[in-house]
PDB file of C-alpha atoms in Angstrom:
ATOM      1  CA  MET A   1       3.486   8.530  11.295  1.00  0.00           C
ATOM      2  CA  GLN A   2       3.672   5.538   8.905  1.00  0.00           C
ATOM      3  CA  VAL A   3       0.867   3.162   8.238  1.00  0.00           C
ATOM      4  CA  GLU A   4       1.771  -0.504   8.557  1.00  0.00           C
ATOM      5  CA  LYS A   5      -0.116  -3.638   7.610  1.00  0.00           C
ATOM      6  CA  ILE A   6       0.807  -7.393   8.215  1.00  0.00           C
ATOM      7  CA  LEU A   7      -0.271 -10.006   5.773  1.00  0.00           C
ATOM      8  CA  LYS A   8      -0.134 -13.828   6.518  1.00  0.00           C
ATOM      9  CA  PHE A   9       1.134 -15.911   3.687  1.00  0.00           C
ATOM     10  CA  ASN A  10       1.886 -19.655   3.011  1.00  0.00           C
ATOM     11  CA  GLN A  11       5.533 -19.897   2.117  1.00  0.00           C
ATOM     12  CA  ALA A  12       5.887 -20.655  -1.595  1.00  0.00           C
ATOM     13  CA  PHE A  13       9.423 -19.276  -1.507  1.00  0.00           C
ATOM     14  CA  ASN A  14      12.303 -18.827   1.017  1.00  0.00           C
ATOM     15  CA  GLN A  15      14.976 -16.314   1.441  1.00  0.00           C
ATOM     16  CA  GLU A  16      17.263 -18.212  -0.938  1.00  0.00           C
ATOM     17  CA  SER A  17      14.743 -18.401  -3.711  1.00  0.00           C
ATOM     18  CA  ASP A  18      15.136 -16.780  -7.132  1.00  0.00           C
ATOM     19  CA  SER A  19      13.904 -13.174  -7.084  1.00  0.00           C
ATOM     20  CA  ASN A  20      11.590 -13.898  -9.943  1.00  0.00           C
ATOM     21  CA  LEU A  21       9.801 -16.600  -8.185  1.00  0.00           C
ATOM     22  CA  ALA A  22       9.475 -14.508  -5.001  1.00  0.00           C
ATOM     23  CA  ILE A  23       8.048 -11.584  -7.169  1.00  0.00           C
ATOM     24  CA  ASP A  24       5.504 -13.866  -8.706  1.00  0.00           C
ATOM     25  CA  GLN A  25       4.431 -15.142  -5.273  1.00  0.00           C
ATOM     26  CA  LEU A  26       4.278 -11.695  -3.773  1.00  0.00           C
ATOM     27  CA  ASP A  27       2.291 -10.429  -6.727  1.00  0.00           C
ATOM     28  CA  LEU A  28      -0.290 -13.060  -6.070  1.00  0.00           C
ATOM     29  CA  LEU A  29      -0.367 -12.405  -2.334  1.00  0.00           C
ATOM     30  CA  PHE A  30      -0.723  -8.663  -2.646  1.00  0.00           C
ATOM     31  CA  LYS A  31      -3.534  -9.080  -5.348  1.00  0.00           C
ATOM     32  CA  LYS A  32      -5.324 -11.533  -2.894  1.00  0.00           C
ATOM     33  CA  ASN A  33      -5.238  -8.891  -0.144  1.00  0.00           C
ATOM     34  CA  MET A  34      -6.087  -5.811  -2.063  1.00  0.00           C
ATOM     35  CA  TYR A  35      -8.542  -4.837   0.879  1.00  0.00           C
ATOM     36  CA  ASP A  36      -5.469  -4.487   3.128  1.00  0.00           C
ATOM     37  CA  ILE A  37      -3.479  -2.325   0.542  1.00  0.00           C
ATOM     38  CA  HIS A  38      -6.645  -0.235   0.026  1.00  0.00           C
ATOM     39  CA  ASP A  39      -6.926   0.092   3.845  1.00  0.00           C
ATOM     40  CA  LEU A  40      -3.227   1.269   3.810  1.00  0.00           C
ATOM     41  CA  LEU A  41      -3.727   3.862   1.081  1.00  0.00           C
ATOM     42  CA  PHE A  42      -6.981   5.155   2.530  1.00  0.00           C
ATOM     43  CA  SER A  43      -5.369   5.725   6.027  1.00  0.00           C
ATOM     44  CA  TYR A  44      -2.875   8.059   4.120  1.00  0.00           C
ATOM     45  CA  HIS A  45      -5.836   9.923   2.513  1.00  0.00           C
ATOM     46  CA  TYR A  46      -8.243   9.881   5.455  1.00  0.00           C
ATOM     47  CA  THR A  47      -7.708  13.226   6.895  1.00  0.00           C
ATOM     48  CA  LYS A  48      -8.523  15.085   3.666  1.00  0.00           C
ATOM     49  CA  ARG A  49     -11.664  12.765   3.348  1.00  0.00           C
ATOM     50  CA  GLU A  50     -10.461  11.411  -0.041  1.00  0.00           C
ATOM     51  CA  ARG A  51     -11.705   8.085  -1.231  1.00  0.00           C
ATOM     52  CA  VAL A  52      -9.352   5.611  -2.886  1.00  0.00           C
ATOM     53  CA  TYR A  53     -10.327   3.352  -5.874  1.00  0.00           C
ATOM     54  CA  ASP A  54      -9.068   1.547  -8.958  1.00  0.00           C
ATOM     55  CA  ILE A  55      -5.866   0.288  -7.250  1.00  0.00           C
ATOM     56  CA  ILE A  56      -3.392  -1.289  -9.826  1.00  0.00           C
ATOM     57  CA  LEU A  57      -0.283  -3.313  -8.943  1.00  0.00           C
ATOM     58  CA  ASN A  58       2.105  -4.207 -11.859  1.00  0.00           C
ATOM     59  CA  LYS A  59       4.590  -6.928 -11.291  1.00  0.00           C
ATOM     60  CA  GLU A  60       7.038  -4.855 -13.324  1.00  0.00           C
ATOM     61  CA  ASP A  61       7.078  -2.230 -10.378  1.00  0.00           C
ATOM     62  CA  PHE A  62       8.264  -4.920  -7.813  1.00  0.00           C
ATOM     63  CA  ILE A  63      11.654  -4.768  -6.396  1.00  0.00           C
ATOM     64  CA  TYR A  64      12.745  -7.687  -4.210  1.00  0.00           C
ATOM     65  CA  SER A  65      16.037  -8.928  -2.551  1.00  0.00           C
ATOM     66  CA  ASN A  66      16.731 -10.853   0.457  1.00  0.00           C
ATOM     67  CA  GLY A  67      13.442 -10.750   2.104  1.00  0.00           C
ATOM     68  CA  ARG A  68      12.988  -7.011   1.500  1.00  0.00           C
ATOM     69  CA  GLY A  69      11.535  -4.986  -1.180  1.00  0.00           C
ATOM     70  CA  SER A  70       9.140  -2.468  -2.565  1.00  0.00           C
ATOM     71  CA  PHE A  71       6.302  -1.843  -5.108  1.00  0.00           C
ATOM     72  CA  LEU A  72       4.361   0.988  -6.546  1.00  0.00           C
ATOM     73  CA  ALA A  73       0.616   1.256  -6.139  1.00  0.00           C
ATOM     74  CA  LYS A  74      -1.075   3.341  -8.682  1.00  0.00           C
ATOM     75  CA  TYR A  75      -4.565   4.333  -7.905  1.00  0.00           C
ATOM     76  CA  MET A  76      -7.287   7.054  -8.052  1.00  0.00           C
ATOM     77  CA  ILE A  77      -8.342   9.394  -5.287  1.00  0.00           C
ATOM     78  CA  GLY A  78     -11.643  11.298  -5.351  1.00  0.00           C
ATOM     79  CA  PHE A  79     -13.556  13.811  -3.285  1.00  0.00           C
ATOM     80  CA  PHE A  80     -17.208  14.602  -3.630  1.00  0.00           C
ATOM     81  CA  ASN A  81     -19.300  17.206  -1.622  1.00  0.00           C
ATOM     82  CA  GLY A  82     -22.595  18.049  -3.273  1.00  0.00           C
ATOM     83  CA  CYS A  83     -23.300  20.861  -0.919  1.00  0.00           C
ATOM     84  CA  ALA A  84     -20.168  22.887  -1.940  1.00  0.00           C
ATOM     85  CA  ASP A  85     -20.383  21.552  -5.636  1.00  0.00           C
ATOM     86  CA  LEU A  86     -17.096  19.870  -5.352  1.00  0.00           C
ATOM     87  CA  ASP A  87     -16.199  16.750  -7.520  1.00  0.00           C
ATOM     88  CA  PHE A  88     -12.501  16.015  -7.510  1.00  0.00           C
ATOM     89  CA  ASN A  89     -10.682  13.101  -9.079  1.00  0.00           C
ATOM     90  CA  ASN A  90      -6.890  12.563  -9.579  1.00  0.00           C
ATOM     91  CA  THR A  91      -4.392   9.843 -10.207  1.00  0.00           C
ATOM     92  CA  GLU A  92      -1.810   9.038  -7.348  1.00  0.00           C
ATOM     93  CA  LYS A  93       0.787   6.571  -6.704  1.00  0.00           C
ATOM     94  CA  MET A  94       2.634   5.252  -3.556  1.00  0.00           C
ATOM     95  CA  LYS A  95       5.771   3.464  -3.049  1.00  0.00           C
ATOM     96  CA  ILE A  96       4.994   0.737  -0.459  1.00  0.00           C
ATOM     97  CA  THR A  97       8.014  -1.123   1.170  1.00  0.00           C
ATOM     98  CA  PHE A  98       7.702  -4.612   2.500  1.00  0.00           C
ATOM     99  CA  SER A  99       9.736  -7.026   4.542  1.00  0.00           C
ATOM    100  CA  VAL A 100       9.174 -10.795   4.684  1.00  0.00           C
ATOM    101  CA  ASP A 101       9.217 -12.575   8.010  1.00  0.00           C
ATOM    102  CA  PHE A 102       9.896 -16.151   6.944  1.00  0.00           C
ATOM    103  CA  LYS A 103       9.735 -17.542  10.700  1.00  0.00           C
ATOM    104  CA  ASN A 104       6.192 -16.357  11.174  1.00  0.00           C
ATOM    105  CA  ASP A 105       5.203 -16.451   7.584  1.00  0.00           C
ATOM    106  CA  THR A 106       4.191 -12.714   7.438  1.00  0.00           C
ATOM    107  CA  VAL A 107       4.875  -9.867   5.139  1.00  0.00           C
ATOM    108  CA  LEU A 108       4.976  -6.329   6.673  1.00  0.00           C
ATOM    109  CA  LEU A 109       3.711  -3.594   4.446  1.00  0.00           C
ATOM    110  CA  ILE A 110       4.829  -0.034   5.213  1.00  0.00           C
ATOM    111  CA  GLY A 111       3.232   2.976   3.409  1.00  0.00           C
ATOM    112  CA  GLU A 112       4.756   6.479   2.983  1.00  0.00           C
ATOM    113  CA  TYR A 113       5.230   8.801   5.900  1.00  0.00           C
ATOM    114  CA  ILE A 114       2.010  10.686   6.789  1.00  0.00           C
ATOM    115  CA  PRO A 115       2.978  14.035   8.223  1.00  0.00           C
ATOM    116  CA  ASP A 116       1.179  14.821  11.523  1.00  0.00           C
ATOM    117  CA  GLU A 117      -1.131  17.957  11.309  1.00  0.00           C
ATOM    118  CA  GLU A 118      -0.692  20.797  13.420  1.00  0.00           C
ATOM    119  CA  GLN A 119      -3.535  21.741  15.789  1.00  0.00           C
ATOM    120  CA  HIS A 120      -6.039  23.984  14.183  1.00  0.00           C
ATOM    121  CA  GLU A 121      -6.633  27.368  15.670  1.00  0.00           C
ATOM    122  CA  ILE A 122     -10.085  28.278  16.714  1.00  0.00           C
TER     123      ILE A 122
END
């Protein structure tokens, strides 16, 4: 399974725009919609009950060409269980791909593949 998010945007560039202009505009769009990016990352870590925080997007990690691209989201994950005396924090990163739909003014974000868990035996 892959988690997807659709973001609405006001077209500040088009398919023929310079890739630097497009990356600047996409960087602004993604940083304005960090809640949705957090939600996408959280969905990936949900089954392990890990929290996601301190998300960093660097414009240098963006790749864009002809309405498609990707970027690298760097973030922290954590797990805390006081009863079991567990406190775990670690750095993570995820490549998020995207495609721009210029007709509908949307950007589709697609996270990494989430493997389906096997049913647990009782």
